[in-house]
């Protein structure tokens, strides 16, 4: 296996990661500052990034403030970095300031199977037992029986019940269909608090996986009261072979070193950007292999099966609270079927792939695929963060 350190990394700039209307946006970043050997909460103002840690020591604290957008735009700050310099820093180098995932104490949750097209691919994974060689045959069978049966169905509706009866009669009912069109969505914990990586960092794929893909998603940022305060982009890496063997392997398939990327920034809700904007987002994907291979795809939030607030309500409420808030991956329409390594096997990553997930209102999240076992170790946990902030006198 080639060393992750030997893989080339993309060259990023402020223009390549900022939203197209960045001048009107309230953007939150996190920066690793080698002066403190720890993270700083920061505001993106043009091509500069301003340290706001003295105002809000964690992003979680900032999200609790009703005036968060005004703080990001106007509050006096400390150290100022050039965004281009942060993006040029080598990934994971503690001796150079660089961007981190823009969330910290929030629990990282994810909703799965929220789009009909990707729902059928989950059924295919299950039917093949995670064997990519069987994918084309099973895909044809599922397509023949299901066809457009699931198009436009509202989960939990009488039409969904009829579709379930049809699929049961054909022997095609699945646990993925249950959460895709049944009354309750799938919501799971994607990754531990503080373990996500940001734009420019490596993203990890478990070395044992031979069938996997990126999952470009809109990510909601929710405070401790269940209010959606903003949005960002995420890559909920999918190991199709491992989860396809058994849904009980979801933890092994989803939660590995560097397997969750979030960023580049949180865009706070304001008069120009809100929930309706998120509901209409188009999210683009591009994968560039070292051999010249290119995969393009997209996911439209307009095609989601459940409203984003329904997903928030399934996560937060009388049944479950989050004192430090949470972020919620909302699922993806993207499920690549294009063959890459073998006929009928569909897409899978190769190490060194550069994955770019972008949306005009949120910017671009860019990561390089490496084995999880070779990604930079996750070292900053909650205890280390609290000690670091206490030493800096900002708690």
Coordinates of C-alpha atoms in Angstrom, one line a residue:
X1 CA 0.0 0.0 0.0
X2 CA 1.4 3.4 -1.0
X3 CA 2.1 5.7 1.9
X4 CA -0.4 8.5 2.4
X5 CA 2.4 11.0 2.9
X6 CA 3.5 10.4 -0.7
X7 CA 0.2 11.3 -2.3
X8 CA -0.1 14.7 -4.0
X9 CA -2.5 17.2 -2.5
X10 CA -4.7 19.7 -4.3
X11 CA -3.7 23.4 -4.4
X12 CA -6.5 25.4 -2.8
X13 CA -7.2 29.2 -2.7
X14 CA -9.7 31.5 -1.2
X15 CA -11.5 31.8 -4.5
X16 CA -11.8 28.0 -4.9
X17 CA -13.5 27.4 -1.5
X18 CA -15.5 30.5 -0.7
X19 CA -19.2 30.8 -1.5
X20 CA -20.0 32.8 -4.7
X21 CA -21.6 35.5 -2.5
X22 CA -19.1 35.4 0.3
X23 CA -19.3 39.2 0.7
X24 CA -22.8 38.9 2.0
X25 CA -22.4 35.7 4.1
X26 CA -21.7 35.3 7.8
X27 CA -19.1 32.5 7.7
X28 CA -17.7 30.7 10.7
X29 CA -14.4 28.8 10.6
X30 CA -12.1 27.0 13.0
X31 CA -8.3 27.4 12.8
X32 CA -5.5 25.4 14.3
X33 CA -3.1 28.1 15.8
X34 CA 0.4 26.7 16.6
X35 CA 0.9 29.6 19.0
X36 CA -1.6 27.9 21.3
X37 CA -1.3 24.4 19.9
X38 CA -5.1 24.4 19.7
X39 CA -8.2 25.5 17.8
X40 CA -9.6 29.0 17.4
X41 CA -13.1 30.0 16.6
X42 CA -12.9 32.5 13.7
X43 CA -14.9 34.6 11.3
X44 CA -14.2 34.7 7.6
X45 CA -14.2 38.3 6.4
X46 CA -13.3 38.6 2.7
X47 CA -10.0 36.8 2.2
X48 CA -9.1 37.2 5.9
X49 CA -9.9 35.0 8.9
X50 CA -10.3 36.7 12.3
X51 CA -9.8 35.0 15.7
X52 CA -13.0 35.3 17.8
X53 CA -12.0 32.8 20.5
X54 CA -12.0 35.6 23.2
X55 CA -15.7 36.3 22.3
X56 CA -16.8 32.7 21.9
X57 CA -14.4 30.0 23.0
X58 CA -16.2 27.2 21.0
X59 CA -18.4 27.1 18.0
X60 CA -21.0 25.5 20.1
X61 CA -21.0 28.6 22.4
X62 CA -21.3 30.9 19.3
X63 CA -24.3 28.9 18.0
X64 CA -26.1 29.6 21.3
X65 CA -26.0 33.4 20.8
X66 CA -29.0 35.0 19.2
X67 CA -26.6 37.6 17.7
X68 CA -24.2 35.1 16.2
X69 CA -24.3 36.5 12.7
X70 CA -23.6 40.0 14.0
X71 CA -20.7 38.8 16.1
X72 CA -19.2 37.1 13.1
X73 CA -19.5 40.2 11.0
X74 CA -18.6 42.9 13.5
X75 CA -17.0 41.7 16.7
X76 CA -13.4 42.8 17.4
X77 CA -11.1 39.9 17.1
X78 CA -7.6 38.9 17.8
X79 CA -5.1 37.3 15.4
X80 CA -5.8 37.7 11.7
X81 CA -4.8 35.1 9.1
X82 CA -4.9 35.3 5.3
X83 CA -7.3 32.6 4.1
X84 CA -4.9 31.6 1.2
X85 CA -2.1 30.9 3.8
X86 CA -4.4 28.7 5.9
X87 CA -5.4 26.7 2.7
X88 CA -1.8 26.4 1.6
X89 CA -0.7 24.8 4.9
X90 CA 0.2 21.0 4.8
X91 CA -2.7 18.9 6.1
X92 CA -2.5 18.0 9.8
X93 CA 0.8 19.9 10.5
X94 CA 0.5 21.2 14.0
X95 CA 3.4 23.7 13.5
X96 CA 1.4 25.6 10.8
X97 CA -2.0 27.4 11.1
X98 CA -4.6 25.6 9.0
X99 CA -8.3 25.2 8.7
X100 CA -10.2 22.6 10.8
X101 CA -13.7 21.3 10.5
X102 CA -15.9 24.3 11.6
X103 CA -17.7 22.4 14.4
X104 CA -16.4 21.3 17.8
X105 CA -18.6 20.2 20.7
X106 CA -21.6 19.4 18.6
X107 CA -22.6 15.8 18.3
X108 CA -22.2 14.6 14.7
X109 CA -25.4 12.9 13.6
X110 CA -26.5 11.7 10.1
X111 CA -29.8 10.8 8.5
X112 CA -29.6 8.0 6.0
X113 CA -31.7 6.8 3.1
X114 CA -33.5 10.1 2.6
X115 CA -33.5 10.1 -1.3
X116 CA -35.3 7.5 -3.4
X117 CA -32.5 7.0 -5.9
X118 CA -29.8 6.3 -3.3
X119 CA -32.4 4.2 -1.3
X120 CA -32.4 1.7 -4.1
X121 CA -28.6 1.5 -4.1
X122 CA -28.7 0.6 -0.4
X123 CA -31.2 -2.2 -1.2
X124 CA -28.7 -3.4 -3.9
X125 CA -25.8 -3.4 -1.4
X126 CA -27.9 -5.5 0.9
X127 CA -29.0 -7.9 -1.8
X128 CA -25.4 -8.4 -3.0
X129 CA -24.1 -8.9 0.5
X130 CA -21.6 -6.2 -0.2
X131 CA -20.2 -8.0 -3.3
X132 CA -19.6 -5.4 -6.1
X133 CA -19.4 -8.2 -8.7
X134 CA -23.1 -8.9 -8.2
X135 CA -24.2 -5.2 -8.4
X136 CA -25.2 -5.0 -12.0
X137 CA -27.4 -8.2 -11.9
X138 CA -29.2 -7.2 -8.8
X139 CA -29.6 -3.6 -10.0
X140 CA -31.4 -4.8 -13.1
X141 CA -33.7 -7.0 -11.0
X142 CA -34.6 -4.3 -8.5
X143 CA -35.1 -1.8 -11.3
X144 CA -37.4 -4.2 -13.2
X145 CA -39.7 -4.7 -10.2
X146 CA -39.6 -1.3 -8.5
X147 CA -39.4 1.0 -11.6
X148 CA -40.9 4.3 -10.6
X149 CA -42.9 2.9 -7.7
X150 CA -41.1 5.1 -5.1
X151 CA -41.1 8.3 -7.1
X152 CA -42.7 11.1 -5.1
X153 CA -43.9 8.9 -2.3
X154 CA -44.2 10.6 1.1
X155 CA -42.7 8.4 3.8
X156 CA -45.3 7.0 6.1
X157 CA -48.2 7.8 3.7
X158 CA -50.9 5.4 2.6
X159 CA -49.1 5.3 -0.8
X160 CA -46.0 4.2 1.0
X161 CA -47.9 1.4 2.6
X162 CA -49.1 0.2 -0.8
X163 CA -45.6 0.3 -2.1
X164 CA -44.4 -1.8 0.8
X165 CA -47.1 -4.4 0.1
X166 CA -46.0 -4.6 -3.5
X167 CA -42.3 -5.0 -2.6
X168 CA -43.2 -7.6 0.0
X169 CA -45.1 -9.6 -2.5
X170 CA -42.0 -9.6 -4.8
X171 CA -39.7 -10.6 -2.0
X172 CA -37.8 -7.3 -2.2
X173 CA -38.7 -5.6 1.1
X174 CA -35.6 -4.4 2.9
X175 CA -34.6 -2.7 6.2
X176 CA -33.5 0.2 4.0
X177 CA -36.9 0.6 2.5
X178 CA -38.4 0.6 6.0
X179 CA -36.5 3.7 6.9
X180 CA -36.7 5.2 3.4
X181 CA -40.5 5.2 3.0
X182 CA -41.7 4.1 6.5
X183 CA -42.8 6.4 9.3
X184 CA -39.4 6.7 11.0
X185 CA -36.2 8.0 9.4
X186 CA -32.8 6.5 10.0
X187 CA -30.7 8.8 12.3
X188 CA -27.4 7.6 13.6
X189 CA -24.2 9.0 15.2
X190 CA -21.8 9.4 12.4
X191 CA -18.6 10.2 14.3
X192 CA -17.4 11.2 17.7
X193 CA -17.3 14.8 18.9
X194 CA -14.3 16.7 17.6
X195 CA -13.2 13.9 15.2
X196 CA -14.3 15.5 11.8
X197 CA -11.7 16.8 9.4
X198 CA -12.0 20.1 7.4
X199 CA -11.3 21.2 3.9
X200 CA -7.8 20.5 2.6
X201 CA -7.4 17.6 5.0
X202 CA -7.1 13.9 4.1
X203 CA -10.3 11.8 4.3
X204 CA -10.1 8.2 5.3
X205 CA -11.4 5.0 3.7
X206 CA -10.9 1.9 5.7
X207 CA -8.2 -0.2 4.2
X208 CA -10.3 -3.4 4.2
X209 CA -13.0 -1.8 1.9
X210 CA -13.0 -2.6 -1.8
X211 CA -16.4 -1.0 -2.7
X212 CA -16.9 2.6 -1.4
X213 CA -17.9 6.1 -2.5
X214 CA -18.2 9.7 -1.3
X215 CA -21.5 11.0 0.0
X216 CA -22.0 14.7 -0.7
X217 CA -24.5 16.2 1.7
X218 CA -25.9 19.4 3.2
X219 CA -25.2 19.5 6.9
X220 CA -27.5 21.4 9.3
X221 CA -26.0 23.1 12.4
X222 CA -28.4 23.0 15.3
X223 CA -28.2 24.6 18.7
X224 CA -29.1 23.2 22.1
X225 CA -32.7 24.4 21.7
X226 CA -33.2 22.6 18.5
X227 CA -32.9 25.7 16.3
X228 CA -31.2 25.4 13.0
X229 CA -28.6 28.2 13.0
X230 CA -26.8 27.5 9.7
X231 CA -25.5 25.0 7.2
X232 CA -22.3 23.6 5.7
X233 CA -21.2 20.7 3.5
X234 CA -20.2 17.2 4.5
X235 CA -18.8 14.0 3.1
X236 CA -20.4 11.0 4.9
X237 CA -18.0 8.4 3.4
X238 CA -19.9 5.2 2.5
X239 CA -18.2 1.7 2.6
X240 CA -20.7 -0.2 0.5
X241 CA -19.2 -3.6 0.9
X242 CA -19.0 -3.5 4.7
X243 CA -22.5 -2.1 5.3
X244 CA -23.9 -4.3 2.6
X245 CA -22.8 -7.4 4.5
X246 CA -25.0 -6.3 7.4
X247 CA -26.6 -3.1 8.6
X248 CA -25.2 -4.0 12.0
X249 CA -21.8 -3.2 10.7
X250 CA -22.9 0.5 10.2
X251 CA -20.4 1.6 12.9
X252 CA -17.5 -0.1 11.2
X253 CA -18.6 1.3 7.8
X254 CA -19.1 4.9 8.9
X255 CA -16.9 5.7 11.9
X256 CA -13.2 5.4 11.1
X257 CA -10.3 7.7 11.4
X258 CA -10.8 10.8 9.2
X259 CA -14.0 9.3 7.7
X260 CA -16.1 12.4 8.3
X261 CA -15.3 15.7 6.5
X262 CA -17.3 18.9 7.3
X263 CA -16.7 22.4 5.9
X264 CA -15.3 24.6 4.6
X265 CA -17.3 27.0 6.8
X266 CA -20.6 27.2 8.6
X267 CA -22.8 29.7 6.9
X268 CA -25.1 31.3 9.5
X269 CA -28.8 31.9 8.7
X270 CA -29.6 35.6 8.1
X271 CA -31.9 37.6 5.8
X272 CA -30.1 36.3 2.7
X273 CA -29.7 32.6 3.6
X274 CA -32.1 30.4 5.5
X275 CA -33.9 27.1 5.6
X276 CA -35.7 27.6 2.3
X277 CA -32.3 28.2 0.7
X278 CA -31.1 24.9 2.1
X279 CA -34.2 23.2 0.8
X280 CA -33.2 24.3 -2.7
X281 CA -29.5 23.7 -2.7
X282 CA -27.8 21.8 -5.5
X283 CA -24.6 20.1 -4.3
X284 CA -22.0 19.1 -6.8
X285 CA -19.4 16.4 -6.6
X286 CA -16.2 15.9 -8.6
X287 CA -13.7 13.1 -8.0
X288 CA -10.3 13.4 -9.7
X289 CA -8.1 10.3 -9.8
X290 CA -4.3 10.5 -10.2
X291 CA -4.7 8.6 -13.5
X292 CA -6.9 11.3 -15.0
X293 CA -10.1 9.6 -14.1
X294 CA -12.9 12.0 -13.4
X295 CA -16.3 11.4 -11.9
X296 CA -19.0 14.0 -11.7
X297 CA -22.3 13.9 -9.9
X298 CA -24.8 16.0 -8.1
X299 CA -27.4 15.9 -5.3
X300 CA -30.4 18.2 -5.3
X301 CA -32.1 18.9 -1.9
X302 CA -35.3 19.5 -3.8
X303 CA -35.6 15.7 -4.3
X304 CA -35.3 14.8 -0.6
X305 CA -38.1 12.5 0.7
X306 CA -38.4 14.1 4.1
X307 CA -38.3 17.8 4.9
X308 CA -35.1 18.8 6.8
X309 CA -37.1 20.0 9.8
X310 CA -38.7 16.5 10.0
X311 CA -35.2 15.1 10.2
X312 CA -34.3 17.6 13.0
X313 CA -37.4 16.6 14.9
X314 CA -36.5 12.9 14.6
X315 CA -33.1 13.8 16.2
X316 CA -34.0 16.4 18.8
X317 CA -37.0 16.7 21.1
X318 CA -38.5 15.3 24.3
X319 CA -36.9 12.0 23.4
X320 CA -33.3 13.4 23.1
X321 CA -31.5 16.6 23.9
X322 CA -28.1 17.9 22.9
X323 CA -26.7 20.4 25.5
X324 CA -23.9 21.4 23.1
X325 CA -26.0 21.3 20.0
X326 CA -25.5 18.9 17.1
X327 CA -24.9 18.9 13.3
X328 CA -27.0 16.7 11.1
X329 CA -26.0 15.2 7.7
X330 CA -29.2 15.2 5.7
X331 CA -28.5 12.4 3.2
X332 CA -27.6 12.3 -0.4
X333 CA -29.1 11.7 -3.8
X334 CA -25.7 10.6 -5.2
X335 CA -25.1 6.9 -5.6
X336 CA -22.5 6.2 -8.3
X337 CA -23.0 3.2 -10.6
X338 CA -20.4 4.0 -13.2
X339 CA -17.8 1.2 -13.5
X340 CA -14.3 2.2 -12.6
X341 CA -12.1 -0.9 -11.8
X342 CA -14.1 -3.8 -13.3
X343 CA -17.2 -4.2 -15.5
X344 CA -20.3 -4.4 -13.4
X345 CA -18.6 -3.4 -10.2
X346 CA -19.6 0.3 -10.2
X347 CA -17.5 3.0 -8.7
X348 CA -15.0 2.7 -5.8
X349 CA -12.3 5.1 -4.5
X350 CA -8.6 4.8 -5.2
X351 CA -6.1 6.3 -2.9
X352 CA -5.1 9.8 -4.0
X353 CA -8.6 10.7 -5.3
X354 CA -9.4 14.3 -4.8
X355 CA -13.0 14.8 -3.7
X356 CA -14.6 18.2 -4.2
X357 CA -18.1 18.7 -2.8
X358 CA -19.4 22.2 -3.6
X359 CA -22.5 24.4 -3.6
X360 CA -22.6 28.0 -4.8
X361 CA -24.0 29.3 -1.5
X362 CA -21.7 27.2 0.8
X363 CA -18.4 27.0 -1.0
X364 CA -16.3 23.9 -1.5
X365 CA -15.1 21.1 0.7
X366 CA -12.0 19.4 -0.8
X367 CA -10.3 16.3 0.5
X368 CA -7.8 13.7 -0.6
X369 CA -8.6 10.0 -0.1
X370 CA -6.2 8.0 2.0
X371 CA -6.4 4.8 4.0
X372 CA -8.0 5.5 7.4
X373 CA -5.1 3.7 9.0
X374 CA -2.6 6.2 7.5
X375 CA -4.6 9.4 8.0
X376 CA -3.4 11.8 10.7
X377 CA -4.3 10.4 14.1
X378 CA -7.2 12.1 16.0
X379 CA -5.6 13.5 19.1
X380 CA -7.7 16.5 20.3
X381 CA -10.6 15.1 22.4
X382 CA -12.9 17.0 24.7
X383 CA -10.6 16.9 27.7
X384 CA -7.6 18.2 25.7
X385 CA -9.8 21.0 24.3
X386 CA -11.0 22.1 27.7
X387 CA -7.4 22.1 29.1
X388 CA -6.1 24.0 26.1
X389 CA -8.9 26.7 26.4
X390 CA -8.4 26.9 30.2
X391 CA -4.6 27.5 29.7
X392 CA -5.4 30.3 27.3
X393 CA -7.7 31.9 29.8
X394 CA -10.8 32.0 27.6
X395 CA -13.1 29.7 29.6

